[in-house]
Amino acid sequence: MAAPQFEVPKLSDTAYTDVPKVQEGSMGHIKAFVAGQGPQEFLGYPWQLGDDWKERALDRMGQVLKKYRSVRVFLDACVHCGACTDKCHYFLGTADPNNMPVARQELMRKVYRRYFTLPGKIAPWLVGAEDLTKETLDQWFNYYHQCSECRRCSVYCPYGIDTAEITMAGREILNYVGYGQKYSNEILGKVQKIGNNLGLPGPALEDTLAGLEEDIEMDTGVAVKMPLDVQGAEILFVTPSADFFSEPHVESLIGYAKVFHAAGASWTMSSHASEAGNFGLFNGNYETMRKVAMRIRDAALQLGVKRIIVGECGHAWRVAYAFWNTLTGIGYGGDDPFSVELQKQLDPRYKQPTHICEYTWDLIQKGVLKFDKSKNDHRVVTFHDSCNVARGSRMGDEPGGQFTIPRNVIKSVVNNFHDMAPETIGESTFCCGGGGGVLTDDLMEVRVKGALPRMNAYNAVAQERGVNFLALICAICKAQFTKVVPYYGFDMSQVGGVHQLVSTAILLEQD
Amino acid sequence: MSALTAFYIGLYYVAAIILIGGLAYRVYEYATTPAPLNIPTTPAPTTLMGVRFRMFREVVFFESLFKSNKWIWIFGYLFHVGLALVLLRHIRYFQDPVWFWVEFLQPFGKYASLAMVAGLAGLWARRFLVDRVRYISTPSDHLILALLIAIGLSGMAMTFVAHTDIIALKAFALGLVTFDWQPLPADAPLLVHLFLVALLMIIFPISKLLHVPGVFFSPTRNQVDNPRERRRLAPWAAALEKNNG
Ligand code: HEM
Ligand code: HEM
Ligand code: SF4
Ligand code: SF4
């Protein structure tokens, strides 16, 4: 860990984070790296502001207002009540008022009012309307990349105003005028050109998986397979590419493979669709998101699978659960030829797609998996609800299954489990601080400060209950926390996946 | 007909047209703008009945606000419940005979005005006292609160201090509705009250008062959480499928 260039916030004495006094401009110096020519052009955007950037921006804004009811209603409906002002982890960690959800929206709303509403055209000063200037555009770039699109604010707003939708619209407009973010846009290039966010080509993936198979066999004496591109397999398993080589992600990959092995499942991964993540969500561009999601549909049709299961990843699960059906027809209920084609092939007895936790929990309930919980006895575990899973998706049949099912899996494989404070989990969960396209080193200050509310809650259970393991179901959370917990005095080995716990405790029959 | 009466009659027709036409236009706009993706804030109901119940709780109890901030909830709830009772009590000016439950509500409506103004005062105080809310307040936020308080106080002046000629007012109001115009009693509090109410009607469809239709159209609250079972496709999104399969 390099010495930080900024002041790391102090942990509080309780699980809760005090609401700071507003400090104007305290994060005004933050600027994510701007995308260059290559990634911008690949995505079909300009890469520099042209003379007509303002017209282009307003034009795009008009189009977004016509395409998305969310943006239209949210820009009109806010009453400035202030209920959301203390709900964002970035405000709590940075005290910059533009990180209050309503103020973040206001950056766009003031422009919307000026050009799209009557009072803003006649009396801008009265309603807080402002011209679109280069300064405003810079503020957009700055503060729309200090939002992880975690939707915590939307839980607490009386109208459900979701700042994530505004952030996405903001990034869409920025991209359209040639002011994209390097990190997200480079990844969107890699996933479309190579098949995954890390840019790991097929042969390298094959090698990695073969290496892992050897490791598992050395470890357990059981030949657990990691199949790739198996034609006619029953299950297509799609997971974030970080699972293939990052620590601690790979421990969960081993866990999934062991579960499939123990269940005797016929499964495969795909080199064409070797990435569950979909950064199209972060950019709020429907077409990009659709193109990235199409890889999964293509792979499913090509391999002839009957089920699709998704590994541990928060935003990927939101896209898979809530959007795949719309984008690609993976799911049911469509009567158009496009989706019927896939429905003929998928097995209607299963939910499409299925989350790996749903799959594992189902097997546990059926008694298919055997565990020795005591193998996890060196761990005292707590669970961090990932924002996109908690507030943008579901697992199982009941609302809230996304909270109970992962916990049920954990409790089936460990003896020591304690939840963090109730206001910091479930639908109220705090984002890890690195989601939504913020997981890049150029935004380290944002990431560290944004993690404060979660760190306070974790610290409280660590002090009071001796918790020493933060269980996760998201590749971004895993990457973010391994990097950030050391700033708060914790060891990065305390961070890991739910299926890492499964992997430790599962008993495999020697064959 | 006096010039004063004529002015108020004209004002009220203009205000009514703006209010009704403006709101109808907004509702049309919200209803016809597609919501291309399933984005309910989860955990969300998995059935339409469930969604109706969620919306009912939001509108009648301000459920999310209650989770969020108890002070805003208390003041906001006092204001809105007070307002609702006051408005129901006002129905009597526009009908003859008056429904029995409007009759029944009269004494409650009278004191509801106190709750309404107290709630508004509390909300206004927050705009000065809480630094976060101060930061986000615009002049129009203050003015709308001032407007509502002024409407409330001028109304209460008639209720509790100097009664106006209710019979004549009722004739005037009924006349507006039936196009059989009657003179307006020229009491200062009443003239102020009615002028401000007309102003409120006019700004309604162009201000944040759009939260009233907005709450019903918010996709994070009014969508059913069933994306794996049901495919939703906006018309502009369906067009993409034709272009590139
Ligand atoms: C469906 C009916 C309505 C619902 C569900 C509703 C809900 C809300 C909620 C939840 C708030 C935020 C909390 C607060 O400040 O009270 C609010 C604020 C507000 N409402 Fe309503 N409302 C409704 C009708 C109205 C009507 C008819 C008016 C006015 C004539 C109105 C005027 C206001 C004003 C001025 C505020 C902002 C208060 C402030 O400045 O803090 N509302 N409303
Ligand atoms: C055309 C519409 C309206 C007319 C003709 C009208 C007329 C009146 C009259 C005559 C009174 C005195 C009642 C009495 O002496 O018993 C009154 C009271 C009052 N009005 Fe209005 N008013 C109108 C609209 C409104 C609106 C939209 C509001 C709220 C935003 C409002 C708020 C009040 C309040 C708070 C009182 C005092 C409490 C009460 O007596 O109910 N009025 N109004
Ligand atoms: S979506 Fe999350 S990060 Fe963005 S403003 Fe809301 S609470 Fe903050
Ligand atoms: S809670 Fe909703 S209505 Fe209130 S200020 Fe925040 S975004 Fe606006």
PDB file of C-alpha atoms in Angstrom, chain A residues 19 21-22 24 65-70 72-74 76-87 91 97-98 100 102-103 106 112 118-119 125-128 151 154-162 165 286-287 289-290 294 317-318 321-323 325-329 331-334 336 338-339 351-355 358 389-397 399-400 402-403 427, chain B residues 25-26 29-47 54 58-59 62-69 72 80 123 126-127 129-141 143 203 205-234 236-245:
ATOM      1  CA  VAL A  19     -23.242  12.782   9.223  1.00  0.00           C
ATOM      2  CA  LYS A  21     -20.996  19.100   8.162  1.00  0.00           C
ATOM      3  CA  VAL A  22     -21.064  20.189   4.548  1.00  0.00           C
ATOM      4  CA  GLU A  24     -18.065  22.710  -0.184  1.00  0.00           C
ATOM      5  CA  LEU A  65     -35.774  12.402 -21.734  1.00  0.00           C
ATOM      6  CA  LYS A  66     -37.855  10.825 -24.480  1.00  0.00           C
ATOM      7  CA  LYS A  67     -36.473   7.327 -24.009  1.00  0.00           C
ATOM      8  CA  TYR A  68     -36.398   6.999 -20.230  1.00  0.00           C
ATOM      9  CA  ARG A  69     -39.409   7.679 -18.059  1.00  0.00           C
ATOM     10  CA  SER A  70     -37.176   7.374 -15.016  1.00  0.00           C
ATOM     11  CA  ARG A  72     -38.065  12.468 -16.981  1.00  0.00           C
ATOM     12  CA  VAL A  73     -40.071  11.812 -13.816  1.00  0.00           C
ATOM     13  CA  PHE A  74     -37.080  12.052 -11.486  1.00  0.00           C
ATOM     14  CA  ASP A  76     -39.496  16.814 -12.298  1.00  0.00           C
ATOM     15  CA  ALA A  77     -40.588  15.198  -9.062  1.00  0.00           C
ATOM     16  CA  CYS A  78     -37.880  16.045  -6.530  1.00  0.00           C
ATOM     17  CA  VAL A  79     -39.177  18.439  -3.856  1.00  0.00           C
ATOM     18  CA  HIS A  80     -35.761  19.132  -2.304  1.00  0.00           C
ATOM     19  CA  CYS A  81     -36.978  17.625   0.937  1.00  0.00           C
ATOM     20  CA  GLY A  82     -33.466  16.562   1.864  1.00  0.00           C
ATOM     21  CA  ALA A  83     -34.323  13.031   2.993  1.00  0.00           C
ATOM     22  CA  CYS A  84     -31.615  11.568   0.786  1.00  0.00           C
ATOM     23  CA  THR A  85     -28.880  14.031   1.746  1.00  0.00           C
ATOM     24  CA  ASP A  86     -27.253  11.830   4.387  1.00  0.00           C
ATOM     25  CA  LYS A  87     -27.735   8.484   2.649  1.00  0.00           C
ATOM     26  CA  PHE A  91     -21.155  12.126   1.081  1.00  0.00           C
ATOM     27  CA  PRO A  97     -22.207  18.495  -0.760  1.00  0.00           C
ATOM     28  CA  ASN A  98     -22.230  17.571  -4.444  1.00  0.00           C
ATOM     29  CA  MET A 100     -25.456  14.310  -1.645  1.00  0.00           C
ATOM     30  CA  VAL A 102     -30.119  15.371  -4.563  1.00  0.00           C
ATOM     31  CA  ALA A 103     -27.195  17.699  -5.279  1.00  0.00           C
ATOM     32  CA  GLU A 106     -29.215  18.933  -9.297  1.00  0.00           C
ATOM     33  CA  TYR A 112     -32.796  20.465 -17.550  1.00  0.00           C
ATOM     34  CA  LEU A 118     -40.898  27.044 -18.778  1.00  0.00           C
ATOM     35  CA  PRO A 119     -39.920  28.582 -15.422  1.00  0.00           C
ATOM     36  CA  TRP A 125     -32.589  32.381 -10.835  1.00  0.00           C
ATOM     37  CA  LEU A 126     -35.897  31.539  -9.194  1.00  0.00           C
ATOM     38  CA  VAL A 127     -35.790  27.796  -9.727  1.00  0.00           C
ATOM     39  CA  GLY A 128     -32.046  27.193  -9.647  1.00  0.00           C
ATOM     40  CA  ARG A 151     -29.327   3.032  -5.425  1.00  0.00           C
ATOM     41  CA  SER A 154     -33.646   5.512  -4.054  1.00  0.00           C
ATOM     42  CA  VAL A 155     -34.645   3.410  -1.041  1.00  0.00           C
ATOM     43  CA  TYR A 156     -35.021   6.520   1.092  1.00  0.00           C
ATOM     44  CA  CYS A 157     -36.506   9.012  -1.350  1.00  0.00           C
ATOM     45  CA  PRO A 158     -40.293   9.320  -0.937  1.00  0.00           C
ATOM     46  CA  TYR A 159     -40.646   9.052  -4.728  1.00  0.00           C
ATOM     47  CA  GLY A 160     -37.969   6.431  -5.197  1.00  0.00           C
ATOM     48  CA  ILE A 161     -35.797   8.872  -7.129  1.00  0.00           C
ATOM     49  CA  ASP A 162     -32.792   6.813  -8.175  1.00  0.00           C
ATOM     50  CA  GLU A 165     -30.429   6.729 -13.362  1.00  0.00           C
ATOM     51  CA  TYR A 286     -28.756   0.511 -23.662  1.00  0.00           C
ATOM     52  CA  GLU A 287     -27.198  -0.501 -26.944  1.00  0.00           C
ATOM     53  CA  MET A 289     -25.269  -3.059 -22.628  1.00  0.00           C
ATOM     54  CA  ARG A 290     -27.242  -5.090 -25.132  1.00  0.00           C
ATOM     55  CA  MET A 294     -25.590 -10.659 -26.529  1.00  0.00           C
ATOM     56  CA  TRP A 317     -26.352 -10.205 -11.452  1.00  0.00           C
ATOM     57  CA  ARG A 318     -28.467  -7.098 -11.700  1.00  0.00           C
ATOM     58  CA  TYR A 321     -31.582 -10.943 -13.427  1.00  0.00           C
ATOM     59  CA  ALA A 322     -33.355  -7.741 -14.339  1.00  0.00           C
ATOM     60  CA  PHE A 323     -32.211  -6.955 -17.891  1.00  0.00           C
ATOM     61  CA  ASN A 325     -34.658 -11.060 -20.576  1.00  0.00           C
ATOM     62  CA  THR A 326     -35.304  -7.643 -22.060  1.00  0.00           C
ATOM     63  CA  LEU A 327     -31.951  -7.336 -23.795  1.00  0.00           C
ATOM     64  CA  THR A 328     -31.494 -10.870 -25.086  1.00  0.00           C
ATOM     65  CA  GLY A 329     -34.545 -12.984 -24.334  1.00  0.00           C
ATOM     66  CA  GLY A 331     -35.887 -15.721 -19.468  1.00  0.00           C
ATOM     67  CA  TYR A 332     -39.559 -16.271 -20.198  1.00  0.00           C
ATOM     68  CA  GLY A 333     -42.722 -14.516 -21.188  1.00  0.00           C
ATOM     69  CA  GLY A 334     -41.547 -13.036 -24.476  1.00  0.00           C
ATOM     70  CA  ASP A 336     -41.573 -12.404 -30.126  1.00  0.00           C
ATOM     71  CA  PHE A 338     -36.347 -13.454 -30.945  1.00  0.00           C
ATOM     72  CA  SER A 339     -37.004 -14.699 -27.424  1.00  0.00           C
ATOM     73  CA  LYS A 351     -35.273 -19.896 -13.405  1.00  0.00           C
ATOM     74  CA  GLN A 352     -33.295 -18.321 -16.202  1.00  0.00           C
ATOM     75  CA  PRO A 353     -30.806 -17.079 -15.314  1.00  0.00           C
ATOM     76  CA  THR A 354     -30.058 -18.661 -11.920  1.00  0.00           C
ATOM     77  CA  HIS A 355     -27.660 -17.185  -9.373  1.00  0.00           C
ATOM     78  CA  GLU A 358     -29.724 -20.038  -5.609  1.00  0.00           C
ATOM     79  CA  VAL A 389     -27.882  -7.555  -5.654  1.00  0.00           C
ATOM     80  CA  ALA A 390     -29.636  -5.996  -2.673  1.00  0.00           C
ATOM     81  CA  ARG A 391     -31.494  -3.173  -4.403  1.00  0.00           C
ATOM     82  CA  GLY A 392     -31.545  -4.143  -8.055  1.00  0.00           C
ATOM     83  CA  SER A 393     -32.324  -7.845  -8.119  1.00  0.00           C
ATOM     84  CA  ARG A 394     -33.688 -10.827  -6.276  1.00  0.00           C
ATOM     85  CA  MET A 395     -32.916 -14.476  -5.587  1.00  0.00           C
ATOM     86  CA  GLY A 396     -35.497 -17.211  -5.066  1.00  0.00           C
ATOM     87  CA  ASP A 397     -39.249 -16.716  -5.111  1.00  0.00           C
ATOM     88  CA  PRO A 399     -38.910 -10.553  -2.176  1.00  0.00           C
ATOM     89  CA  GLY A 400     -35.810 -10.348  -0.005  1.00  0.00           C
ATOM     90  CA  GLN A 402     -31.339 -11.910  -2.122  1.00  0.00           C
ATOM     91  CA  PHE A 403     -30.681 -11.363   1.602  1.00  0.00           C
ATOM     92  CA  GLU A 427     -31.847  -2.956   1.520  1.00  0.00           C
TER      93      GLU A 427
ATOM     94  CA  TYR B  25     -50.205  17.103 -20.454  1.00  0.00           C
ATOM     95  CA  ARG B  26     -47.666  16.013 -17.839  1.00  0.00           C
ATOM     96  CA  GLU B  29     -45.958  12.795 -21.177  1.00  0.00           C
ATOM     97  CA  TYR B  30     -45.059  10.495 -18.271  1.00  0.00           C
ATOM     98  CA  ALA B  31     -47.400   7.766 -19.458  1.00  0.00           C
ATOM     99  CA  THR B  32     -46.089   7.773 -23.018  1.00  0.00           C
ATOM    100  CA  THR B  33     -42.389   7.936 -22.174  1.00  0.00           C
ATOM    101  CA  PRO B  34     -41.299   4.302 -22.134  1.00  0.00           C
ATOM    102  CA  ALA B  35     -39.584   2.645 -19.190  1.00  0.00           C
ATOM    103  CA  PRO B  36     -37.334   0.293 -21.155  1.00  0.00           C
ATOM    104  CA  LEU B  37     -35.858  -1.666 -18.254  1.00  0.00           C
ATOM    105  CA  ASN B  38     -37.151  -3.295 -15.101  1.00  0.00           C
ATOM    106  CA  ILE B  39     -35.776  -1.105 -12.320  1.00  0.00           C
ATOM    107  CA  PRO B  40     -37.946  -1.435  -9.186  1.00  0.00           C
ATOM    108  CA  THR B  41     -35.967  -0.742  -6.033  1.00  0.00           C
ATOM    109  CA  THR B  42     -35.855  -4.216  -4.517  1.00  0.00           C
ATOM    110  CA  PRO B  43     -37.047  -5.945  -2.426  1.00  0.00           C
ATOM    111  CA  ALA B  44     -40.124  -5.183  -4.483  1.00  0.00           C
ATOM    112  CA  PRO B  45     -43.525  -6.852  -4.806  1.00  0.00           C
ATOM    113  CA  THR B  46     -43.721  -9.683  -7.327  1.00  0.00           C
ATOM    114  CA  THR B  47     -47.377  -9.105  -8.221  1.00  0.00           C
ATOM    115  CA  ARG B  54     -46.679  -0.571  -2.002  1.00  0.00           C
ATOM    116  CA  GLU B  58     -46.096   5.419  -0.111  1.00  0.00           C
ATOM    117  CA  VAL B  59     -48.955   7.814  -0.817  1.00  0.00           C
ATOM    118  CA  PHE B  62     -45.025   8.194   3.158  1.00  0.00           C
ATOM    119  CA  GLU B  63     -43.398   4.862   3.976  1.00  0.00           C
ATOM    120  CA  SER B  64     -39.974   5.533   2.437  1.00  0.00           C
ATOM    121  CA  LEU B  65     -39.759   8.941   4.042  1.00  0.00           C
ATOM    122  CA  PHE B  66     -40.567   7.364   7.385  1.00  0.00           C
ATOM    123  CA  LYS B  67     -37.595   5.016   6.978  1.00  0.00           C
ATOM    124  CA  SER B  68     -35.475   7.910   5.949  1.00  0.00           C
ATOM    125  CA  ASN B  69     -35.931  10.863   8.249  1.00  0.00           C
ATOM    126  CA  ILE B  72     -39.187  15.447   7.700  1.00  0.00           C
ATOM    127  CA  HIS B  80     -50.156  16.845   3.951  1.00  0.00           C
ATOM    128  CA  LEU B 123     -40.337  22.156   6.910  1.00  0.00           C
ATOM    129  CA  ARG B 126     -35.279  22.892   8.240  1.00  0.00           C
ATOM    130  CA  ARG B 127     -34.352  24.890   5.164  1.00  0.00           C
ATOM    131  CA  LEU B 129     -31.326  25.116  10.249  1.00  0.00           C
ATOM    132  CA  VAL B 130     -30.000  21.982   8.559  1.00  0.00           C
ATOM    133  CA  ASP B 131     -26.896  22.814   6.528  1.00  0.00           C
ATOM    134  CA  ARG B 132     -27.498  20.053   3.977  1.00  0.00           C
ATOM    135  CA  VAL B 133     -31.042  21.195   3.279  1.00  0.00           C
ATOM    136  CA  ARG B 134     -29.939  24.826   3.204  1.00  0.00           C
ATOM    137  CA  TYR B 135     -27.402  23.918   0.540  1.00  0.00           C
ATOM    138  CA  ILE B 136     -30.024  22.401  -1.790  1.00  0.00           C
ATOM    139  CA  SER B 137     -32.806  24.973  -1.269  1.00  0.00           C
ATOM    140  CA  THR B 138     -33.592  27.291  -4.169  1.00  0.00           C
ATOM    141  CA  PRO B 139     -35.617  30.538  -3.942  1.00  0.00           C
ATOM    142  CA  SER B 140     -38.631  28.706  -5.348  1.00  0.00           C
ATOM    143  CA  ASP B 141     -38.508  26.174  -2.504  1.00  0.00           C
ATOM    144  CA  LEU B 143     -41.539  30.767  -2.057  1.00  0.00           C
ATOM    145  CA  ILE B 203     -47.629  26.998 -10.822  1.00  0.00           C
ATOM    146  CA  PRO B 205     -47.927  21.873 -13.449  1.00  0.00           C
ATOM    147  CA  ILE B 206     -44.617  23.697 -13.868  1.00  0.00           C
ATOM    148  CA  SER B 207     -43.073  23.267 -10.438  1.00  0.00           C
ATOM    149  CA  LYS B 208     -41.949  20.597  -8.040  1.00  0.00           C
ATOM    150  CA  LEU B 209     -45.615  20.114  -7.164  1.00  0.00           C
ATOM    151  CA  LEU B 210     -45.331  17.630 -10.010  1.00  0.00           C
ATOM    152  CA  HIS B 211     -44.339  15.218  -7.273  1.00  0.00           C
ATOM    153  CA  VAL B 212     -48.057  14.516  -7.050  1.00  0.00           C
ATOM    154  CA  PRO B 213     -48.396  12.814 -10.466  1.00  0.00           C
ATOM    155  CA  GLY B 214     -44.689  11.890 -10.338  1.00  0.00           C
ATOM    156  CA  VAL B 215     -44.997   9.547  -7.390  1.00  0.00           C
ATOM    157  CA  PHE B 216     -47.419   7.347  -9.323  1.00  0.00           C
ATOM    158  CA  PHE B 217     -45.157   7.157 -12.358  1.00  0.00           C
ATOM    159  CA  SER B 218     -41.894   6.467 -10.569  1.00  0.00           C
ATOM    160  CA  PRO B 219     -40.541   3.257 -12.155  1.00  0.00           C
ATOM    161  CA  THR B 220     -38.620   2.302  -9.032  1.00  0.00           C
ATOM    162  CA  ARG B 221     -41.897   2.146  -7.138  1.00  0.00           C
ATOM    163  CA  ASN B 222     -44.546   1.147  -9.657  1.00  0.00           C
ATOM    164  CA  GLN B 223     -42.876  -1.779 -11.395  1.00  0.00           C
ATOM    165  CA  VAL B 224     -43.463  -5.431 -10.579  1.00  0.00           C
ATOM    166  CA  ASP B 225     -40.343  -7.420  -9.771  1.00  0.00           C
ATOM    167  CA  ASN B 226     -40.800 -10.230 -12.312  1.00  0.00           C
ATOM    168  CA  PRO B 227     -38.146  -9.781 -15.004  1.00  0.00           C
ATOM    169  CA  ARG B 228     -37.265 -13.473 -15.272  1.00  0.00           C
ATOM    170  CA  GLU B 229     -40.868 -14.407 -15.948  1.00  0.00           C
ATOM    171  CA  ARG B 230     -41.927 -11.535 -18.138  1.00  0.00           C
ATOM    172  CA  ARG B 231     -40.091  -9.898 -21.010  1.00  0.00           C
ATOM    173  CA  ARG B 232     -40.568  -6.162 -21.233  1.00  0.00           C
ATOM    174  CA  LEU B 233     -39.580  -4.333 -24.371  1.00  0.00           C
ATOM    175  CA  ALA B 234     -39.898  -0.640 -25.132  1.00  0.00           C
ATOM    176  CA  TRP B 236     -37.581   1.893 -29.439  1.00  0.00           C
ATOM    177  CA  ALA B 237     -35.713  -1.068 -27.982  1.00  0.00           C
ATOM    178  CA  ALA B 238     -37.710  -3.570 -30.045  1.00  0.00           C
ATOM    179  CA  ALA B 239     -36.577  -1.696 -33.137  1.00  0.00           C
ATOM    180  CA  LEU B 240     -32.968  -2.658 -32.312  1.00  0.00           C
ATOM    181  CA  GLU B 241     -33.853  -6.309 -32.744  1.00  0.00           C
ATOM    182  CA  LYS B 242     -34.960  -5.728 -36.295  1.00  0.00           C
ATOM    183  CA  ASN B 243     -31.730  -3.993 -37.186  1.00  0.00           C
ATOM    184  CA  ASN B 244     -29.200  -6.445 -35.842  1.00  0.00           C
ATOM    185  CA  GLY B 245     -30.973  -9.617 -34.761  1.00  0.00           C
TER     186      GLY B 245
END
